[in-house]
Structures are given as C-alpha cells and as structure tokens.
Amino acid sequence: MLPVAGLMIGVFAAFIMWTLVRALRQGVIFSDGIGYDIHEQPKKFASTAAMHCMGALLFAWLAAGGIAHLYRLILTH
C-alpha cells in the first residue's frame, strides 16, 4: 500500500476512535444520522459502539500493513 493511502486510512481510524470516545463521554452515539442514547436504547448504543470499535481496529490494522504484514509476521516466527 502506498504511504499516502496508509496515512489516510490511519487518520480515518483515529477519527472513528475520536467519535467513539466522544459518544462514550456524552452518552449518545450516531449512526447514519440517527442518535442512540445510552439510557434510552442501551442495546443499540452498545451494538453501534462495538461496530465502530471493530471498524476502527480494522482500519488501524489496514493502515499498519494489513494482511501482508500479518503474513510476514507468521512466516518469520
């Protein structure tokens, strides 16, 4: 992957984590323009937060080298 693409994906992962932290502090998370309050809809809030977390981890992993990096890690050990 080109360094610019890795940087862009890394910034996107950081943005997702920032929105997740903001949602956890405020108690409202937004998905597709719909807000889910932690006190009114705890299951939807938790599932949306989990999906945001998994997305951020996926993009961070891709920015760090993705499957090629993992493949090299497995073969060298």
C-alpha positions as a printed Julia matrix, in Angstrom:
77×3 Matrix{Float64}:
   0.0     0.0    0.0
   1.21    3.48  -0.76
   2.29    5.52   2.26
  -0.32    8.19   1.48
  -3.09    5.58   1.45
  -1.87    4.12   4.73
  -1.82    7.59   6.26
  -5.36    8.32   5.08
  -6.67    5.03   6.45
  -4.83    5.65   9.73
  -6.38    9.11  10.05
  -9.8     7.6    9.37
  -9.23    5.03  12.14
  -8.24    7.82  14.53
 -11.37    9.78  13.57
 -13.59    6.77  14.29
 -11.92    6.3   17.69
 -12.36   10.02  18.45
 -16.08    9.82  17.65
 -16.35    6.68  19.79
 -14.69    8.38  22.77
 -16.94   11.41  22.3
 -20.0     9.15  22.2
 -18.96    7.34  25.38
 -18.46   10.66  27.19
 -21.75   12.21  26.02
 -23.86    9.05  26.13
 -25.13    9.42  22.56
 -23.71    7.68  19.5
 -24.75    8.48  15.96
 -25.04    6.02  13.11
 -26.44    7.08   9.73
 -27.69   10.31  11.29
 -29.7     8.55  14.0
 -28.69    9.12  17.61
 -28.83    6.29  20.14
 -28.89    7.35  23.79
 -27.21    5.05  26.29
 -30.06    5.49  28.8
 -32.98    5.08  26.37
 -31.6     2.45  23.96
 -28.69    0.69  25.69
 -28.62   -2.33  23.36
 -28.49   -0.23  20.19
 -25.89    2.05  21.78
 -23.71   -0.91  22.74
 -24.0    -2.66  19.38
 -23.3     0.55  17.47
 -20.31    1.31  19.69
 -18.99   -2.23  19.17
 -19.32   -1.88  15.4
 -17.48    1.46  15.49
 -14.72   -0.12  17.56
 -14.34   -3.05  15.19
 -14.26   -0.68  12.23
 -11.58    1.46  13.86
  -9.48   -1.62  14.64
  -9.88   -2.88  11.07
  -8.78    0.42   9.58
  -5.88    0.72  12.01
  -4.76   -2.8   11.06
  -5.02   -1.97   7.36
  -3.04    1.23   7.89
  -0.32   -0.72   9.67
   0.18   -3.08   6.73
  -2.84   -5.34   6.78
  -2.67   -8.92   5.65
   0.8    -8.6    4.11
   2.23   -7.54   7.47
   0.44  -10.4    9.25
   1.67  -12.89   6.65
   5.29  -11.79   7.13
   4.87  -11.91  10.91
   3.65  -15.51  10.79
   6.38  -16.69   8.39
   9.27  -15.16  10.32
   8.43  -16.86  13.62
